PDB file of C-alpha atoms in Angstrom:
ATOM      1  CA  ASP A1071      22.029  49.349-191.525  1.00 61.00           C
ATOM      2  CA  GLY A1072      22.308  48.003-187.912  1.00 71.00           C
ATOM      3  CA  GLY A1073      19.310  46.404-186.404  1.00 93.00           C
ATOM      4  CA  ILE A1074      17.704  43.464-184.453  1.00 96.00           C
ATOM      5  CA  THR A1075      15.560  41.246-186.867  1.00 97.00           C
ATOM      6  CA  GLN A1076      13.085  38.920-185.355  1.00 97.00           C
ATOM      7  CA  SER A1077      11.605  35.936-187.396  1.00 96.00           C
ATOM      8  CA  PRO A1078       8.828  34.596-188.010  1.00 96.00           C
ATOM      9  CA  LYS A1079       6.522  37.579-187.657  1.00 95.00           C
ATOM     10  CA  TYR A1080       3.593  35.360-186.842  1.00 96.00           C
ATOM     11  CA  LEU A1081       3.773  31.925-185.544  1.00 94.00           C
ATOM     12  CA  PHE A1082       1.299  29.328-184.840  1.00 92.00           C
ATOM     13  CA  ARG A1083       1.547  26.458-182.228  1.00 89.00           C
ATOM     14  CA  LYS A1084      -0.421  23.735-181.438  1.00 89.00           C
ATOM     15  CA  GLU A1085      -0.971  22.575-177.997  1.00 85.00           C
ATOM     16  CA  GLY A1086       1.944  20.837-176.572  1.00 86.00           C
ATOM     17  CA  GLN A1087       4.514  21.864-179.165  1.00 91.00           C
ATOM     18  CA  ASN A1088       7.506  23.496-178.516  1.00 94.00           C
ATOM     19  CA  VAL A1089       8.507  26.909-180.650  1.00 95.00           C
ATOM     20  CA  THR A1090      11.496  29.038-181.012  1.00 97.00           C
ATOM     21  CA  LEU A1091      11.416  32.679-181.898  1.00 97.00           C
ATOM     22  CA  SER A1092      14.474  33.948-183.501  1.00 98.00           C
ATOM     23  CA  CYS A1093      16.364  37.211-182.533  1.00 98.00           C
ATOM     24  CA  GLU A1094      19.205  38.462-184.350  1.00 98.00           C
ATOM     25  CA  GLN A1095      21.258  41.751-184.278  1.00 97.00           C
ATOM     26  CA  ASN A1096      24.170  43.190-185.800  1.00 95.00           C
ATOM     27  CA  LEU A1097      24.773  46.271-183.519  1.00 93.00           C
ATOM     28  CA  ASN A1098      27.482  44.436-181.520  1.00 91.00           C
ATOM     29  CA  HIS A1099      25.444  44.944-178.457  1.00 91.00           C
ATOM     30  CA  ASP A1100      26.322  43.016-175.630  1.00 90.00           C
ATOM     31  CA  ALA A1101      22.899  42.931-173.683  1.00 90.00           C
ATOM     32  CA  MET A1102      19.887  41.230-175.036  1.00 94.00           C
ATOM     33  CA  TYR A1103      16.412  40.706-173.582  1.00 94.00           C
ATOM     34  CA  TRP A1104      13.023  39.147-174.333  1.00 97.00           C
ATOM     35  CA  TYR A1105       9.714  40.676-172.977  1.00 96.00           C
ATOM     36  CA  ARG A1106       6.344  39.542-173.499  1.00 97.00           C
ATOM     37  CA  GLN A1107       3.101  41.937-174.089  1.00 95.00           C
ATOM     38  CA  ASP A1108      -0.077  41.075-173.520  1.00 93.00           C
ATOM     39  CA  PRO A1109      -3.038  43.083-175.097  1.00 84.00           C
ATOM     40  CA  GLY A1110      -3.191  46.624-173.685  1.00 76.00           C
ATOM     41  CA  GLN A1111      -0.333  45.903-171.299  1.00 79.00           C
ATOM     42  CA  GLY A1112       3.206  46.938-170.701  1.00 85.00           C
ATOM     43  CA  LEU A1113       6.339  44.521-171.337  1.00 92.00           C
ATOM     44  CA  ARG A1114       7.091  41.894-169.070  1.00 93.00           C
ATOM     45  CA  LEU A1115      10.704  40.523-168.816  1.00 92.00           C
ATOM     46  CA  ILE A1116      11.054  37.001-169.679  1.00 95.00           C
ATOM     47  CA  TYR A1117      14.567  36.471-170.171  1.00 95.00           C
ATOM     48  CA  TYR A1118      17.852  38.787-170.678  1.00 93.00           C
ATOM     49  CA  SER A1119      21.581  38.298-170.852  1.00 94.00           C
ATOM     50  CA  GLN A1120      24.214  40.469-170.521  1.00 89.00           C
ATOM     51  CA  ILE A1121      27.185  38.465-172.443  1.00 90.00           C
ATOM     52  CA  VAL A1122      27.624  35.338-174.567  1.00 94.00           C
ATOM     53  CA  ASN A1123      26.899  32.018-172.724  1.00 95.00           C
ATOM     54  CA  ASP A1124      25.235  33.585-169.796  1.00 94.00           C
ATOM     55  CA  PHE A1125      21.608  34.524-169.279  1.00 95.00           C
ATOM     56  CA  GLN A1126      19.445  35.306-166.244  1.00 93.00           C
ATOM     57  CA  LYS A1127      15.896  34.867-165.602  1.00 94.00           C
ATOM     58  CA  GLY A1128      13.378  38.056-165.601  1.00 92.00           C
ATOM     59  CA  ASP A1129       9.686  38.176-163.998  1.00 90.00           C
ATOM     60  CA  ILE A1130       8.069  35.712-166.036  1.00 94.00           C
ATOM     61  CA  ALA A1131      10.639  33.096-167.090  1.00 96.00           C
ATOM     62  CA  GLU A1132       8.353  29.838-166.273  1.00 96.00           C
ATOM     63  CA  GLY A1133       7.611  27.864-169.494  1.00 96.00           C
ATOM     64  CA  TYR A1134      10.379  29.418-171.586  1.00 97.00           C
ATOM     65  CA  SER A1135      13.864  28.569-172.469  1.00 97.00           C
ATOM     66  CA  VAL A1136      16.791  30.685-174.004  1.00 98.00           C
ATOM     67  CA  SER A1137      20.434  30.381-175.298  1.00 98.00           C
ATOM     68  CA  ARG A1138      23.316  32.598-175.968  1.00 97.00           C
ATOM     69  CA  GLU A1139      26.004  31.095-177.873  1.00 97.00           C
ATOM     70  CA  LYS A1140      26.515  33.900-180.099  1.00 96.00           C
ATOM     71  CA  LYS A1141      26.675  37.529-179.120  1.00 96.00           C
ATOM     72  CA  GLU A1142      24.272  38.108-182.195  1.00 97.00           C
ATOM     73  CA  SER A1143      21.691  35.537-181.115  1.00 98.00           C
ATOM     74  CA  PHE A1144      19.229  35.196-178.482  1.00 98.00           C
ATOM     75  CA  PRO A1145      16.461  32.648-179.449  1.00 98.00           C
ATOM     76  CA  LEU A1146      13.757  32.234-177.160  1.00 98.00           C
ATOM     77  CA  THR A1147      12.035  28.768-177.004  1.00 97.00           C
ATOM     78  CA  VAL A1148       8.286  28.418-175.855  1.00 96.00           C
ATOM     79  CA  THR A1149       7.727  25.090-174.453  1.00 94.00           C
ATOM     80  CA  SER A1150       4.640  23.038-173.739  1.00 90.00           C
ATOM     81  CA  ALA A1151       4.979  23.922-170.218  1.00 88.00           C
ATOM     82  CA  GLN A1152       3.810  27.707-171.249  1.00 89.00           C
ATOM     83  CA  LYS A1153       0.197  27.286-170.378  1.00 87.00           C
ATOM     84  CA  ASN A1154      -0.764  30.322-172.005  1.00 90.00           C
ATOM     85  CA  PRO A1155       1.685  31.423-174.893  1.00 93.00           C
ATOM     86  CA  THR A1156      -0.537  33.573-176.869  1.00 94.00           C
ATOM     87  CA  ALA A1157       1.037  36.800-176.895  1.00 96.00           C
ATOM     88  CA  PHE A1158       3.385  39.518-178.588  1.00 96.00           C
ATOM     89  CA  TYR A1159       6.904  38.667-178.057  1.00 97.00           C
ATOM     90  CA  LEU A1160       9.490  41.436-178.265  1.00 97.00           C
ATOM     91  CA  CYS A1161      13.232  41.181-178.219  1.00 97.00           C
ATOM     92  CA  ALA A1162      15.674  44.201-177.543  1.00 95.00           C
ATOM     93  CA  SER A1163      19.154  44.808-177.280  1.00 94.00           C
ATOM     94  CA  SER A1164      21.565  47.433-175.544  1.00 90.00           C
ATOM     95  CA  LYS A1165      25.129  48.639-175.358  1.00 83.00           C
ATOM     96  CA  PRO A1166      26.163  48.186-171.868  1.00 71.00           C
ATOM     97  CA  ARG A1167      26.850  51.608-169.777  1.00 67.00           C
ATOM     98  CA  SER A1168      29.801  53.529-170.391  1.00 67.00           C
ATOM     99  CA  ALA A1169      33.078  53.928-168.173  1.00 61.00           C
ATOM    100  CA  THR A1170      31.413  57.369-167.524  1.00 63.00           C
ATOM    101  CA  GLY A1171      28.095  55.759-166.574  1.00 62.00           C
ATOM    102  CA  LYS A1172      26.284  57.189-169.705  1.00 65.00           C
ATOM    103  CA  ASN A1173      23.117  54.772-170.383  1.00 69.00           C
ATOM    104  CA  TYR A1174      21.778  53.914-173.631  1.00 76.00           C
ATOM    105  CA  GLY A1175      18.075  52.787-174.563  1.00 85.00           C
ATOM    106  CA  TYR A1176      17.168  49.646-175.812  1.00 90.00           C
ATOM    107  CA  THR A1177      16.787  48.742-179.689  1.00 93.00           C
ATOM    108  CA  PHE A1178      13.512  46.530-180.422  1.00 95.00           C
ATOM    109  CA  GLY A1179      13.121  44.163-183.003  1.00 96.00           C
ATOM    110  CA  SER A1180       9.552  44.417-184.814  1.00 96.00           C
ATOM    111  CA  GLY A1181       8.041  41.483-182.642  1.00 97.00           C
ATOM    112  CA  THR A1182       6.807  37.998-183.321  1.00 97.00           C
ATOM    113  CA  ARG A1183       3.148  37.287-182.589  1.00 96.00           C
ATOM    114  CA  LEU A1184       2.528  33.648-181.326  1.00 95.00           C
ATOM    115  CA  THR A1185      -1.092  32.205-181.286  1.00 94.00           C
ATOM    116  CA  VAL A1186      -1.959  28.732-179.929  1.00 89.00           C
ATOM    117  CA  VAL A1187      -4.432  26.844-182.170  1.00 86.00           C
TER     118      VAL A1187
ATOM    119  CA  SER B 413       5.181  44.966-158.635  1.00 47.00           C
ATOM    120  CA  GLN B 414       5.199  47.538-161.571  1.00 52.00           C
ATOM    121  CA  GLN B 415       7.988  50.266-161.115  1.00 67.00           C
ATOM    122  CA  GLY B 416       6.173  52.665-163.571  1.00 73.00           C
ATOM    123  CA  GLU B 417       2.853  53.689-163.984  1.00 82.00           C
ATOM    124  CA  GLU B 418       1.851  56.036-166.610  1.00 85.00           C
ATOM    125  CA  ASP B 419      -1.013  58.470-166.658  1.00 85.00           C
ATOM    126  CA  PRO B 420      -3.647  58.744-168.293  1.00 91.00           C
ATOM    127  CA  GLN B 421      -4.179  55.100-169.971  1.00 91.00           C
ATOM    128  CA  ALA B 422      -5.733  56.860-172.917  1.00 94.00           C
ATOM    129  CA  LEU B 423      -5.603  60.169-174.050  1.00 95.00           C
ATOM    130  CA  SER B 424      -7.350  61.709-177.276  1.00 96.00           C
ATOM    131  CA  ILE B 425      -6.245  65.004-178.554  1.00 96.00           C
ATOM    132  CA  GLN B 426      -6.829  67.373-182.098  1.00 97.00           C
ATOM    133  CA  GLU B 427      -4.177  67.725-184.448  1.00 97.00           C
ATOM    134  CA  GLY B 428      -2.034  70.649-183.146  1.00 97.00           C
ATOM    135  CA  GLU B 429      -2.437  70.317-179.632  1.00 97.00           C
ATOM    136  CA  ASN B 430      -0.202  69.599-177.062  1.00 98.00           C
ATOM    137  CA  ALA B 431      -0.012  65.981-175.470  1.00 97.00           C
ATOM    138  CA  THR B 432       1.188  65.535-171.671  1.00 97.00           C
ATOM    139  CA  MET B 433       1.587  61.822-170.055  1.00 96.00           C
ATOM    140  CA  ASN B 434       2.819  61.130-166.967  1.00 96.00           C
ATOM    141  CA  CYS B 435       4.816  58.527-165.514  1.00 95.00           C
ATOM    142  CA  SER B 436       5.132  57.917-161.698  1.00 94.00           C
ATOM    143  CA  TYR B 437       7.561  55.264-159.889  1.00 92.00           C
ATOM    144  CA  LYS B 438       8.016  53.718-156.668  1.00 90.00           C
ATOM    145  CA  THR B 439      11.815  53.356-156.087  1.00 87.00           C
ATOM    146  CA  SER B 440      15.178  55.211-156.682  1.00 87.00           C
ATOM    147  CA  ILE B 441      16.430  55.029-160.220  1.00 89.00           C
ATOM    148  CA  ASN B 442      19.157  55.323-162.331  1.00 87.00           C
ATOM    149  CA  ASN B 443      17.622  56.790-165.265  1.00 90.00           C
ATOM    150  CA  LEU B 444      14.145  57.016-167.189  1.00 93.00           C
ATOM    151  CA  GLN B 445      13.149  56.136-170.849  1.00 94.00           C
ATOM    152  CA  TRP B 446      10.309  56.938-172.851  1.00 96.00           C
ATOM    153  CA  TYR B 447       9.462  54.822-175.911  1.00 96.00           C
ATOM    154  CA  ARG B 448       7.001  55.193-178.718  1.00 97.00           C
ATOM    155  CA  GLN B 449       5.043  51.767-179.884  1.00 96.00           C
ATOM    156  CA  ASN B 450       2.948  51.922-182.979  1.00 95.00           C
ATOM    157  CA  SER B 451       0.030  49.317-183.157  1.00 91.00           C
ATOM    158  CA  GLY B 452       1.603  45.933-183.656  1.00 88.00           C
ATOM    159  CA  ARG B 453       5.142  47.132-183.802  1.00 91.00           C
ATOM    160  CA  GLY B 454       8.263  47.283-181.691  1.00 93.00           C
ATOM    161  CA  LEU B 455       9.101  50.050-179.332  1.00 95.00           C
ATOM    162  CA  VAL B 456      11.067  52.935-180.345  1.00 95.00           C
ATOM    163  CA  HIS B 457      13.225  54.601-177.955  1.00 95.00           C
ATOM    164  CA  LEU B 458      12.575  58.317-177.503  1.00 96.00           C
ATOM    165  CA  ILE B 459      14.450  60.023-175.005  1.00 95.00           C
ATOM    166  CA  LEU B 460      16.392  58.978-171.965  1.00 92.00           C
ATOM    167  CA  ILE B 461      16.832  61.083-168.705  1.00 94.00           C
ATOM    168  CA  ARG B 462      19.298  60.598-165.838  1.00 91.00           C
ATOM    169  CA  SER B 463      18.537  61.127-162.272  1.00 92.00           C
ATOM    170  CA  ASN B 464      20.588  64.032-162.047  1.00 93.00           C
ATOM    171  CA  GLU B 465      18.777  65.644-164.883  1.00 95.00           C
ATOM    172  CA  ARG B 466      15.611  67.730-164.523  1.00 97.00           C
ATOM    173  CA  GLU B 467      14.569  68.102-168.332  1.00 98.00           C
ATOM    174  CA  LYS B 468      15.718  67.208-171.760  1.00 97.00           C
ATOM    175  CA  HIS B 469      14.322  68.059-175.280  1.00 96.00           C
ATOM    176  CA  SER B 470      14.299  66.389-178.548  1.00 94.00           C
ATOM    177  CA  GLY B 471      12.458  68.034-181.292  1.00 96.00           C
ATOM    178  CA  ARG B 472       8.941  68.018-180.484  1.00 97.00           C
ATOM    179  CA  LEU B 473       9.295  66.061-177.108  1.00 97.00           C
ATOM    180  CA  ARG B 474       9.903  67.505-173.876  1.00 98.00           C
ATOM    181  CA  VAL B 475      10.720  65.421-170.904  1.00 98.00           C
ATOM    182  CA  THR B 476      10.755  66.474-167.189  1.00 98.00           C
ATOM    183  CA  LEU B 477      12.002  64.063-164.172  1.00 97.00           C
ATOM    184  CA  ASP B 478      11.160  65.213-160.554  1.00 97.00           C
ATOM    185  CA  THR B 479      13.071  62.464-158.537  1.00 95.00           C
ATOM    186  CA  SER B 480      11.504  64.150-155.103  1.00 95.00           C
ATOM    187  CA  LYS B 481       8.160  63.429-156.273  1.00 95.00           C
ATOM    188  CA  LYS B 482       9.129  60.025-158.281  1.00 95.00           C
ATOM    189  CA  SER B 483       7.606  61.224-161.463  1.00 96.00           C
ATOM    190  CA  SER B 484       8.331  62.289-165.211  1.00 97.00           C
ATOM    191  CA  SER B 485       6.376  63.858-167.719  1.00 97.00           C
ATOM    192  CA  LEU B 486       6.607  63.157-171.642  1.00 98.00           C
ATOM    193  CA  LEU B 487       5.286  66.507-173.492  1.00 98.00           C
ATOM    194  CA  ILE B 488       4.442  66.361-177.214  1.00 98.00           C
ATOM    195  CA  THR B 489       4.138  69.857-178.509  1.00 98.00           C
ATOM    196  CA  ALA B 490       1.946  70.526-181.953  1.00 98.00           C
ATOM    197  CA  SER B 491       0.837  66.879-182.083  1.00 97.00           C
ATOM    198  CA  ARG B 492       0.225  65.180-185.567  1.00 97.00           C
ATOM    199  CA  ALA B 493      -1.714  62.087-186.558  1.00 97.00           C
ATOM    200  CA  ALA B 494       1.416  60.530-186.993  1.00 96.00           C
ATOM    201  CA  ASP B 495       2.027  60.398-183.501  1.00 97.00           C
ATOM    202  CA  THR B 496      -0.649  58.509-182.722  1.00 98.00           C
ATOM    203  CA  ALA B 497       0.747  55.277-180.960  1.00 97.00           C
ATOM    204  CA  SER B 498       1.292  53.802-177.177  1.00 96.00           C
ATOM    205  CA  TYR B 499       3.796  55.439-175.440  1.00 96.00           C
ATOM    206  CA  PHE B 500       5.700  53.737-172.324  1.00 95.00           C
ATOM    207  CA  CYS B 501       7.729  54.987-169.551  1.00 95.00           C
ATOM    208  CA  ALA B 502      10.882  52.474-168.545  1.00 93.00           C
ATOM    209  CA  THR B 503      12.650  52.840-165.543  1.00 91.00           C
ATOM    210  CA  ALA B 504      16.175  51.620-164.846  1.00 87.00           C
ATOM    211  CA  PHE B 505      17.259  50.863-161.271  1.00 80.00           C
ATOM    212  CA  THR B 506      20.426  51.857-159.648  1.00 63.00           C
ATOM    213  CA  THR B 507      22.210  48.519-160.187  1.00 57.00           C
ATOM    214  CA  SER B 508      25.105  47.711-162.154  1.00 52.00           C
ATOM    215  CA  TYR B 509      23.422  46.631-165.330  1.00 57.00           C
ATOM    216  CA  ASP B 510      20.532  48.179-167.425  1.00 60.00           C
ATOM    217  CA  LYS B 511      17.735  46.064-166.866  1.00 72.00           C
ATOM    218  CA  VAL B 512      14.655  48.174-167.034  1.00 83.00           C
ATOM    219  CA  ILE B 513      10.843  47.795-166.114  1.00 87.00           C
ATOM    220  CA  PHE B 514       8.148  49.096-168.399  1.00 90.00           C
ATOM    221  CA  GLY B 515       4.596  50.699-167.343  1.00 90.00           C
ATOM    222  CA  PRO B 516       1.794  49.752-169.314  1.00 90.00           C
ATOM    223  CA  GLY B 517       1.674  52.725-171.466  1.00 93.00           C
ATOM    224  CA  THR B 518      -0.388  55.783-172.237  1.00 94.00           C
ATOM    225  CA  SER B 519      -2.693  55.144-175.617  1.00 95.00           C
ATOM    226  CA  LEU B 520      -2.535  58.672-177.669  1.00 97.00           C
ATOM    227  CA  SER B 521      -4.991  59.034-180.339  1.00 97.00           C
ATOM    228  CA  VAL B 522      -4.100  62.315-182.241  1.00 97.00           C
ATOM    229  CA  ILE B 523      -7.226  63.453-184.808  1.00 96.00           C
ATOM    230  CA  PRO B 524      -6.529  65.187-187.582  1.00 94.00           C
TER     231      PRO B 524
END
């Protein structure tokens, strides 16, 4: 079955470390997204990518970096510059809008919970 | 600023009752989507309604959209304990790509 796989499910980071969260999809979706969710809050967009080798900053990109070398993969690196990285990170993908203007919803992974220790 | 805001923030009902959640937004949209999130899991897409549509159904779910009031509602009929989750509305702007903005969500508890 097609879907999005995020790994690891739980990740612990020491102060000053960079960590990379994996996101892989086999849905053949062009667009991929990274969101951050803090307790009791909605999702905030970190980065998104519409096509391979291109990505755009979202609302809270500072302290994060991404790459999109393959259509299937969109890893997120949480750098030491991110001062408050403890959160639940969600990766999503979507098909582009169709030629007739039909929109499609997002497919989400199951998330990675990052904790600073 | 957030595009969508759900109301209420939390809702507790008895099994079998209907649950209604509302979403208000501020600017013109291309479409509005509703998602469900079970505790500690990813979001699941429930329904997408386009700006030229007024109502959509999917099983026990009914979504309405009033673009003049910039609001949407999600109705879950005959609720079940398994419907306990957080529900988010997400708005997509009238742009050439599909970046969406999520509201803070409504936490629904269905008591058996």
